[in-house]
Tab-separated table of C-alpha atoms in Angstrom:
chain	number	residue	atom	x	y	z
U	6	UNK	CA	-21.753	-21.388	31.303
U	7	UNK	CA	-20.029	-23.796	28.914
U	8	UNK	CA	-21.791	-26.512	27.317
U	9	UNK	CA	-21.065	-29.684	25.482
U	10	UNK	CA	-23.277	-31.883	23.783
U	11	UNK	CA	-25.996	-31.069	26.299
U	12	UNK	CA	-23.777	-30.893	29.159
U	13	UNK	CA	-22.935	-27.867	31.844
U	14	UNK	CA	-19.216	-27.998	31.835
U	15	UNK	CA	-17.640	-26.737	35.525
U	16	UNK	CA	-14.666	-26.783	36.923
U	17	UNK	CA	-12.961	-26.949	40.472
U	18	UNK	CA	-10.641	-24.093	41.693
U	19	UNK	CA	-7.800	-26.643	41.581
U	20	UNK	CA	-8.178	-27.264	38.210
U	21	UNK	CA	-8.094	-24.242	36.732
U	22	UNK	CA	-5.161	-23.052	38.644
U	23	UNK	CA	-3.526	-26.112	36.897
U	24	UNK	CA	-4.893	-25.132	33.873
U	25	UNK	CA	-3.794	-21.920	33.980
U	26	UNK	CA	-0.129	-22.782	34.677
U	27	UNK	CA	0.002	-25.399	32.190
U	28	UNK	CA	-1.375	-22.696	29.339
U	29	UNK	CA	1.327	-20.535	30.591
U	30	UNK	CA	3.821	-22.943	30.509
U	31	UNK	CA	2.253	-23.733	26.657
U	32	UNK	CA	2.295	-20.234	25.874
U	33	UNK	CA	6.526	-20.145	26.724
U	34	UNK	CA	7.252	-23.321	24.585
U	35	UNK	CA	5.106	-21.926	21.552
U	36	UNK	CA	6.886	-18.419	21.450
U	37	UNK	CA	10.475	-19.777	22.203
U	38	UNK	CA	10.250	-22.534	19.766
U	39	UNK	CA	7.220	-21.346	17.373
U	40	UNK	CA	7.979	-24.428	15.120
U	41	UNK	CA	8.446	-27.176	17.224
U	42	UNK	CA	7.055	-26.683	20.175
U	43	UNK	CA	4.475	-29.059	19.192
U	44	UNK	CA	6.936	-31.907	20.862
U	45	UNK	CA	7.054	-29.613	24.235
U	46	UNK	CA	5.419	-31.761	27.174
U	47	UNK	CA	3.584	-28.958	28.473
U	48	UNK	CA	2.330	-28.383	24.833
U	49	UNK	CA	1.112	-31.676	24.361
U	50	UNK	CA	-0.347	-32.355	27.740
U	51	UNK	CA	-2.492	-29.028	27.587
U	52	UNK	CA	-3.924	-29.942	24.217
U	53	UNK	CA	-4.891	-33.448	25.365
U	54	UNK	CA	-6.847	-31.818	28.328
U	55	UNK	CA	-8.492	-29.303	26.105
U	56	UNK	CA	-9.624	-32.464	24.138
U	57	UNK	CA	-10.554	-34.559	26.884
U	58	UNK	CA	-12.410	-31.465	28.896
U	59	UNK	CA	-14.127	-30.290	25.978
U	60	UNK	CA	-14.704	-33.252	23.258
U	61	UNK	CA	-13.871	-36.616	24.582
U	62	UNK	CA	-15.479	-36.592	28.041
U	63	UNK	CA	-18.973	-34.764	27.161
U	64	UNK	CA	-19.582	-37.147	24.646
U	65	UNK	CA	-20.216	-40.367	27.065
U	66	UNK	CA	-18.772	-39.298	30.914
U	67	UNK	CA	-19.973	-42.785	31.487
U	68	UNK	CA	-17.848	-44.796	29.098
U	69	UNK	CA	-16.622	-47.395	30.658
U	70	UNK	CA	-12.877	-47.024	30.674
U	71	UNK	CA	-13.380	-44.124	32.578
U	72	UNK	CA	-14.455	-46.362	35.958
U	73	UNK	CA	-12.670	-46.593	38.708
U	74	UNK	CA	-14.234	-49.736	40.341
U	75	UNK	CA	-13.065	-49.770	43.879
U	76	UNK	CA	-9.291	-48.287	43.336
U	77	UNK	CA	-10.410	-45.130	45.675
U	78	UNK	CA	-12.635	-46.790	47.661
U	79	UNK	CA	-16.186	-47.750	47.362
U	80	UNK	CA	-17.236	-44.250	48.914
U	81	UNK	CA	-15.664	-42.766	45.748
U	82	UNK	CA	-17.150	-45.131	42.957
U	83	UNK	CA	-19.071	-41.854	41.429
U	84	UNK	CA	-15.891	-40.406	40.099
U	85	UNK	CA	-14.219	-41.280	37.376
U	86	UNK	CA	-10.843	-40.637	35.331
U	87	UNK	CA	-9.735	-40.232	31.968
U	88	UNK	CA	-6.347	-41.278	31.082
U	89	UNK	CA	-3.690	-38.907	29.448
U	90	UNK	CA	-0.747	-41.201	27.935
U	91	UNK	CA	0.658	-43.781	31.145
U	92	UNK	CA	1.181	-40.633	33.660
U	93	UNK	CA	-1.371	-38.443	33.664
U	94	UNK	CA	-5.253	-38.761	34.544
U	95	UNK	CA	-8.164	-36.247	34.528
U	96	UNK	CA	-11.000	-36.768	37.398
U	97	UNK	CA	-14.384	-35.430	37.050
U	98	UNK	CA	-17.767	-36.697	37.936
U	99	UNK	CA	-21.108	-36.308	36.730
U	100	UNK	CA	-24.967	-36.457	37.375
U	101	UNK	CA	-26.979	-37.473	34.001
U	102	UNK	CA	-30.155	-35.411	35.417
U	103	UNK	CA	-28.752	-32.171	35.820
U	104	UNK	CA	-26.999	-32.794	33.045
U	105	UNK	CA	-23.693	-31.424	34.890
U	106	UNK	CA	-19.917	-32.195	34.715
U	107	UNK	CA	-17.310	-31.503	37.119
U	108	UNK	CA	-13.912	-31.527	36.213
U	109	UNK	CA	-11.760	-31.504	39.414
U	110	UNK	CA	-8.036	-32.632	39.449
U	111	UNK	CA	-5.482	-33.633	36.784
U	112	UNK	CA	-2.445	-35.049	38.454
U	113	UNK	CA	0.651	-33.028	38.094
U	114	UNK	CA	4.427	-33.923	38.220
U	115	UNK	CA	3.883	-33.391	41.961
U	116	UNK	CA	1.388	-36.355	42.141
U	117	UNK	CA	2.287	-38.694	39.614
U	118	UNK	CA	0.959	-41.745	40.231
U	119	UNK	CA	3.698	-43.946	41.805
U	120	UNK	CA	4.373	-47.341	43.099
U	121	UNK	CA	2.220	-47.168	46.096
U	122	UNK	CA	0.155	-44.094	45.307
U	123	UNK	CA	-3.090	-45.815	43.705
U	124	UNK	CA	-5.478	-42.601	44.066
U	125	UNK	CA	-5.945	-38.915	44.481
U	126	UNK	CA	-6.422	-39.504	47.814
U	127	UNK	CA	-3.093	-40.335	48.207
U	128	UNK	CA	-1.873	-37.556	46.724
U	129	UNK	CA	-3.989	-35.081	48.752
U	130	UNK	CA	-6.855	-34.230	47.266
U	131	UNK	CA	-9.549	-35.438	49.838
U	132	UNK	CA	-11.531	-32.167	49.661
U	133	UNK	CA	-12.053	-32.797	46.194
U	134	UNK	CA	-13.181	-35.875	46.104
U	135	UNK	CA	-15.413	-35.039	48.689
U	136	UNK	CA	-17.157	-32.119	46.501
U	137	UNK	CA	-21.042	-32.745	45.016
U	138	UNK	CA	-22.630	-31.930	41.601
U	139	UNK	CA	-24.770	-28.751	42.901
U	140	UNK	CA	-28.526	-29.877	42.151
U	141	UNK	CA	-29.628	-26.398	40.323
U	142	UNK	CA	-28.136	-23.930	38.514
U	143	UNK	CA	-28.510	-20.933	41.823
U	144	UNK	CA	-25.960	-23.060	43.049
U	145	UNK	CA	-23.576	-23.161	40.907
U	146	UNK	CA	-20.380	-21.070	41.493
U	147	UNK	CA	-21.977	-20.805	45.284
U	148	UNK	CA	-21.188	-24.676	45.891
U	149	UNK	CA	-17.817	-24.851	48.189
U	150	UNK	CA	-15.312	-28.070	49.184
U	151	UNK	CA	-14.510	-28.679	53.021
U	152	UNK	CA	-11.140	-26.559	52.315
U	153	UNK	CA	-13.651	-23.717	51.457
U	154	UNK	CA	-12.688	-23.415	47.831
U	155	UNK	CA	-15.531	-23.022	44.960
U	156	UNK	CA	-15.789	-24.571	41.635
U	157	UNK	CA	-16.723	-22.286	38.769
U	158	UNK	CA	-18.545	-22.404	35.426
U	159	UNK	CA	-15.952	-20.606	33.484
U	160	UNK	CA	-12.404	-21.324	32.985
């Protein structure tokens, strides 16, 4: 399991397949333009998740620029988003007992947040948002979303 600063680090199915295509993605940039690939989108973007997923977040999920308020609903209050640049956002939630955080969604150039798109929801991620922080360690990598997926403790 992955840990930061006391916290048990998992991470939805959708995620890491975004993850993983992003890396890839990465991985092209870097060995087609070793030196500057640095300026490649997909570059950039993947380093500012690693930060996010593995520094920034664990160090206070419950800063206060991460809250939502009521923009999903009040239903949804418990999750909350980091923002990447003016496009992209990172949603996640947490439970300070079990010390556990879930990283779920980034958006992707598919669901960019547009005039008239205000949330995930919008974009189609209801059975993520619906998912819940598992409430002991058996249960994690067992817990599933209504589409039947499974979030995992390893990337």
């Amino acid at each position: 399991m992955i840990q930061r600063d006391g916290w048990n680090l998992l991470f939805h199915e959708c995620l890491v397949e975004q993850l993983r295509k992003l890396y890839a993605a990465a991985e092209r940039a870097q060995k087609q333009d070793p030196k500057g690939s640095e300026s490649n989108a997909n570059v950039r973007l993947f380093a500012a998740l690693s930060k996010l997923i593995f520094e920034v977040v664990p160090s206070d999920p419950n800063r206060e620029e991460y809250r939502q308020g009521n923009t999903m609903g009040a239903a949804y209050r418990h999750w909350r988003r980091a923002k990447i640049g003016r496009r992209f956002r990172l949603f996640f939630r947490f439970d300070s007992k079990t010390r556990i955080i879930i990283f779920a969604w980034v958006n992707d150039e598919h669901t960019l947040r547009a005039s008239g798109v205000s949330s995930v929801l919008a974009c189609g991620q209801r059975d993520v948002v619906s998912l819940s922080v598992p409430r002991s360690r058996s249960t994690i990598g067992k817990k599933r979303t209504l589409n039947g997926g499974y979030f995992s403790s390893t990337l």
